[in-house]
PDB file of C-alpha atoms in Angstrom:
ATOM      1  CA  UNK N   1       0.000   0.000   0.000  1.00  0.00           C
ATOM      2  CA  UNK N   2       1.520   3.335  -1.118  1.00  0.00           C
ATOM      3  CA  UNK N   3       1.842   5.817   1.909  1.00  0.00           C
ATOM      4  CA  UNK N   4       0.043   9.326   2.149  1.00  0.00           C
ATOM      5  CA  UNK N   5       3.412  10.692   1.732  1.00  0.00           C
ATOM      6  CA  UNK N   6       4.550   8.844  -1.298  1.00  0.00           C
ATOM      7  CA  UNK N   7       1.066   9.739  -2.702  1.00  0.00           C
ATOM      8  CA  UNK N   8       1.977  13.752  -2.833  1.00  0.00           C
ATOM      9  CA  UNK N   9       5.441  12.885  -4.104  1.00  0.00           C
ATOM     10  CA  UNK N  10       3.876  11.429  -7.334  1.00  0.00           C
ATOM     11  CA  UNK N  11       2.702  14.735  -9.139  1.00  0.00           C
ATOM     12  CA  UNK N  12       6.203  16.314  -8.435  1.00  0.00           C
ATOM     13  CA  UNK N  13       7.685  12.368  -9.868  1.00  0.00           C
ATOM     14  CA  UNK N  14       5.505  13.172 -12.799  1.00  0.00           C
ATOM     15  CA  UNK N  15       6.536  16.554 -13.698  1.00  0.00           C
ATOM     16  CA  UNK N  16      10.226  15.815 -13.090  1.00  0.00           C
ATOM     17  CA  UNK N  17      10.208  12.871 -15.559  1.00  0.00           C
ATOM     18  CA  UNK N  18       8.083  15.194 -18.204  1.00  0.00           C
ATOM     19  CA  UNK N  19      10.763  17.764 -17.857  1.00  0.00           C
ATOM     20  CA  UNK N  20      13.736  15.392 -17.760  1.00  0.00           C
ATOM     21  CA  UNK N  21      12.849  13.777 -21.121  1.00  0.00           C
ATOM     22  CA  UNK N  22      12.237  17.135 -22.422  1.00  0.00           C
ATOM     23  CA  UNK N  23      15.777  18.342 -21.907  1.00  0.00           C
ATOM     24  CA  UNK N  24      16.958  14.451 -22.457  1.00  0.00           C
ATOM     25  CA  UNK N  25      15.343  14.918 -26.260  1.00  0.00           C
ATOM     26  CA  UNK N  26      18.478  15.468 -27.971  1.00  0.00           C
ATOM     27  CA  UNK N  27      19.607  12.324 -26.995  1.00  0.00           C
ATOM     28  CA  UNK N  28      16.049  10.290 -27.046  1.00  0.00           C
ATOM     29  CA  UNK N  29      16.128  11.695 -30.874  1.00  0.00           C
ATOM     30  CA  UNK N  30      19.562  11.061 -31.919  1.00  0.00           C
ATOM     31  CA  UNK N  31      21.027   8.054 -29.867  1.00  0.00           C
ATOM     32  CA  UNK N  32      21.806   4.703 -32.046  1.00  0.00           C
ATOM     33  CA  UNK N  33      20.774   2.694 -28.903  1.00  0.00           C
ATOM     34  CA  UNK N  34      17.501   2.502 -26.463  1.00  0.00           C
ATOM     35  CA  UNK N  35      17.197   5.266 -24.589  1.00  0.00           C
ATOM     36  CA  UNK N  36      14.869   5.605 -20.937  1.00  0.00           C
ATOM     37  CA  UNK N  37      15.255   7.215 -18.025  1.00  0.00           C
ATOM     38  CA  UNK N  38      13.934   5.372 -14.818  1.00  0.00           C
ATOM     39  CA  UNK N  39      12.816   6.772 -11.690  1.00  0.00           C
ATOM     40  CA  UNK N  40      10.779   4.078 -10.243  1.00  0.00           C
ATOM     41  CA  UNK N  41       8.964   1.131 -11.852  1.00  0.00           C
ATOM     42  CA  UNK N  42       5.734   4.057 -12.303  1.00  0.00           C
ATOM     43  CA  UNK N  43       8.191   6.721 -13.535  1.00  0.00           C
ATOM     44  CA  UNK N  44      10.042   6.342 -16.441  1.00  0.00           C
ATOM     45  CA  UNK N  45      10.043   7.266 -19.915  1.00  0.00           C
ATOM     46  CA  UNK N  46      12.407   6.190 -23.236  1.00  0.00           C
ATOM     47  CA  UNK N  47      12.493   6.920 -26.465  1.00  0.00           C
ATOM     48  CA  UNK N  48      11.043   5.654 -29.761  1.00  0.00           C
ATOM     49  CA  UNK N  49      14.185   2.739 -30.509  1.00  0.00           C
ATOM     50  CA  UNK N  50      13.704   1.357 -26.975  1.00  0.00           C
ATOM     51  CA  UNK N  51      10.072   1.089 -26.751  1.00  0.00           C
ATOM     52  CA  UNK N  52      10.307  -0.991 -30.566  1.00  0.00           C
ATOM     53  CA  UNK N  53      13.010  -3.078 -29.008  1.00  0.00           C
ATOM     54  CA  UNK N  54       9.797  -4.677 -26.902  1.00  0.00           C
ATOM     55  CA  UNK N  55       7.542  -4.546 -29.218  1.00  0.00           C
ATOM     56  CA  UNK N  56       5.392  -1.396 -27.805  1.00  0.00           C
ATOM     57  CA  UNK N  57       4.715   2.357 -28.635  1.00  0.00           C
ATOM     58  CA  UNK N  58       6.592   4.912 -25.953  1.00  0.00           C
ATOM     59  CA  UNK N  59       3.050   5.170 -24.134  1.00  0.00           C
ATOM     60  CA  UNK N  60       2.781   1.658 -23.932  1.00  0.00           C
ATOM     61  CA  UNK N  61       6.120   0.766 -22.921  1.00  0.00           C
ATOM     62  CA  UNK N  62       5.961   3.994 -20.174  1.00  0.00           C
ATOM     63  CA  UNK N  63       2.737   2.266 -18.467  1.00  0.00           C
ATOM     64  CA  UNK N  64       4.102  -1.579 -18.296  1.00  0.00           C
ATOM     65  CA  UNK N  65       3.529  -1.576 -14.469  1.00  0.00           C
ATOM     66  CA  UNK N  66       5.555  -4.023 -12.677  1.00  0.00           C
ATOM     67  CA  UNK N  67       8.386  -2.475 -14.617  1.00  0.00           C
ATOM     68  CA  UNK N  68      10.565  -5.749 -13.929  1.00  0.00           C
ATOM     69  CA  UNK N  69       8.122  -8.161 -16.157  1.00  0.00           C
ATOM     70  CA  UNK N  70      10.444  -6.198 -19.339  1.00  0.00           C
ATOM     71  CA  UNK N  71      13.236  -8.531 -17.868  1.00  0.00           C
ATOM     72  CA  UNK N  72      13.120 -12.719 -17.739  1.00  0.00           C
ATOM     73  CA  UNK N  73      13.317 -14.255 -14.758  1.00  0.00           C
ATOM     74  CA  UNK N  74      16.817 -15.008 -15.154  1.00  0.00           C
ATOM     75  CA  UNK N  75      17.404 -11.280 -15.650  1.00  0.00           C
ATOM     76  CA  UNK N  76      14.722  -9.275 -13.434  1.00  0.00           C
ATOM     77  CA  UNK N  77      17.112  -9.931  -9.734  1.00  0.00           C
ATOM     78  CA  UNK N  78      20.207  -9.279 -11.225  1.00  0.00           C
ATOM     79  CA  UNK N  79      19.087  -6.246 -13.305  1.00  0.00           C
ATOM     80  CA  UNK N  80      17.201  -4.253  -9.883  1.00  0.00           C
ATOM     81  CA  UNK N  81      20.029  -5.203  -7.459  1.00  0.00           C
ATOM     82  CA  UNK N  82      22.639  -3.374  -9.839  1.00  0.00           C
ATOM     83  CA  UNK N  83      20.094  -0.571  -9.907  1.00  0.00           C
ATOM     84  CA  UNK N  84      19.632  -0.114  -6.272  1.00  0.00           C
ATOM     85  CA  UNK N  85      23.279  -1.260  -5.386  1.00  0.00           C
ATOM     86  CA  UNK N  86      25.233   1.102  -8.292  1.00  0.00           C
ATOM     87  CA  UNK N  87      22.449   3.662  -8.868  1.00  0.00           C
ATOM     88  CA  UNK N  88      21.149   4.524  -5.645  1.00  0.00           C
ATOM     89  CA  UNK N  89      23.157   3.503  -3.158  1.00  0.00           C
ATOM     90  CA  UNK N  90      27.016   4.344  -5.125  1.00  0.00           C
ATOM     91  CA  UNK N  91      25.648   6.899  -7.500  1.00  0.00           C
ATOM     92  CA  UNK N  92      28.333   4.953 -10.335  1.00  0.00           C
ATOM     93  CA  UNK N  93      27.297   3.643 -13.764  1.00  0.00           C
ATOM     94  CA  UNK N  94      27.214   0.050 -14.337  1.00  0.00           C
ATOM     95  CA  UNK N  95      26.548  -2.274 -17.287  1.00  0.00           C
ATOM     96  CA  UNK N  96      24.669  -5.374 -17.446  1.00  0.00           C
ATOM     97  CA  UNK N  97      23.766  -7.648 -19.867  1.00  0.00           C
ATOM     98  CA  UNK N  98      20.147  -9.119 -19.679  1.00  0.00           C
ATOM     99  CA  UNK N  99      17.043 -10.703 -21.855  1.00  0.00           C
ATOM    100  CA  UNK N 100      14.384  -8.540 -22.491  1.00  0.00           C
ATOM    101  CA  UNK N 101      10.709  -9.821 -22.849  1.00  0.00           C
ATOM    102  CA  UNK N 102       8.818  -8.458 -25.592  1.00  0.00           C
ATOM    103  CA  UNK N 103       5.010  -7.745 -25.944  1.00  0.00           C
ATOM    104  CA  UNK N 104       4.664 -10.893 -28.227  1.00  0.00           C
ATOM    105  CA  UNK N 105       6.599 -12.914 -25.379  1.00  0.00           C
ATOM    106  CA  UNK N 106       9.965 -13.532 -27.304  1.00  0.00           C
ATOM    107  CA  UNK N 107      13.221 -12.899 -26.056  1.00  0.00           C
ATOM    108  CA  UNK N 108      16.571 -10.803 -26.851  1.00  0.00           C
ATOM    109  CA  UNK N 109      19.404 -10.370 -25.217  1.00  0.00           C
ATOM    110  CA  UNK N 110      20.995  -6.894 -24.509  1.00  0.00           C
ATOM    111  CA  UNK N 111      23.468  -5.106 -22.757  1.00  0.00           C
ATOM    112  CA  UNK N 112      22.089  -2.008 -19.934  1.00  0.00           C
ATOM    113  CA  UNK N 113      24.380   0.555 -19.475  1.00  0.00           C
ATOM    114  CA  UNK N 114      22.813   2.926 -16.360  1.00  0.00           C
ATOM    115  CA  UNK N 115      24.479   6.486 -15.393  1.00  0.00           C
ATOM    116  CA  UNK N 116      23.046   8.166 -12.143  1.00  0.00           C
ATOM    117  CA  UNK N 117      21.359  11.676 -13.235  1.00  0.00           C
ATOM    118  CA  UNK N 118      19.959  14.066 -10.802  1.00  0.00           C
ATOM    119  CA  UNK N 119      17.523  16.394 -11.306  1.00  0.00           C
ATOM    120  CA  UNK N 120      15.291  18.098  -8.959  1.00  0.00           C
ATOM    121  CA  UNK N 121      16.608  16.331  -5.940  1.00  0.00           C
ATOM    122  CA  UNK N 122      16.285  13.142  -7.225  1.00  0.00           C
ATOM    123  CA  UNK N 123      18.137  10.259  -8.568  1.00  0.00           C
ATOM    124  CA  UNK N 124      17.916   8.706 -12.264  1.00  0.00           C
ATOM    125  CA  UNK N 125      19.304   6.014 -14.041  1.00  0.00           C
ATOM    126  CA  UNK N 126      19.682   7.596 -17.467  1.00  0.00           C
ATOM    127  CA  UNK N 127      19.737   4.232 -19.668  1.00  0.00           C
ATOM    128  CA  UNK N 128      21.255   3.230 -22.890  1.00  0.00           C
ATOM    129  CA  UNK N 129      19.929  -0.480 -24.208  1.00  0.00           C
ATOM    130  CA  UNK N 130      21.977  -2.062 -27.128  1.00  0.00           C
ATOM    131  CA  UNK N 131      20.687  -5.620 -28.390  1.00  0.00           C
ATOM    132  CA  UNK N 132      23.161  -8.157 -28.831  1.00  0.00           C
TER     133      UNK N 132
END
């Protein structure tokens, strides 16, 4: 159950990712690779080669709520540890190679590199996804 207070955090979550991907556009647009930024498994948003790379529109990709089903099983422990333990707790990048789920249920592997970003007091993981 969320808490009161996490519940007025989310419209300040919500404009902070809005305005993050608007200044993150440059890169959304021109990057080779798949591109999101990732707040929290409800706040996130990527860019138009990512969201193909599972088989979904941005919008669709952005509402995929538990945000770990994108991952096998295989992947999905491995892939939130190194968030939590490089991203939040170290602030470092880290890559990690995982296989993706797509909408259709088929798999690819891929290699996650994450950066810690801040903006507006909080921490990111600015994302680049390359297939392999």
């Amino acid at each position: 159950m969320i808490s009161i207070g996490l519940e007025s955090e989310r419209p300040h979550h919500k404009a902070a990712i809005r305005a993050l991907t608007d200044q993150l556009l440059p890169i959304f647009d021109e990057s080779t690779e798949g591109v999101f930024v990732y707040l929290d498994g409800e706040h996130k948003s990527c860019n138009d080669r990512l969201a193909d790379m599972f088989g979904y529109t941005p919008l669709q990709w952005e509402a995929i709520y538990p945000f770990e089903r994108l991952f096998s099983e295989e992947s999905r422990e491995n892939v939130m540890a190194t968030y939590y333990e490089k991203i939040i707790a170290e602030k470092a990048p880290v890559e990690v190679g995982f296989t993706g789920i797509r909408r259709d249920g088929s798999s690819f592997n891929a290699r996650l590199v994450m950066v810690p970003i801040s903006y507006e007091g909080l921490i990111f993981a600015l994302c680049f996804v390359k297939q392999v």
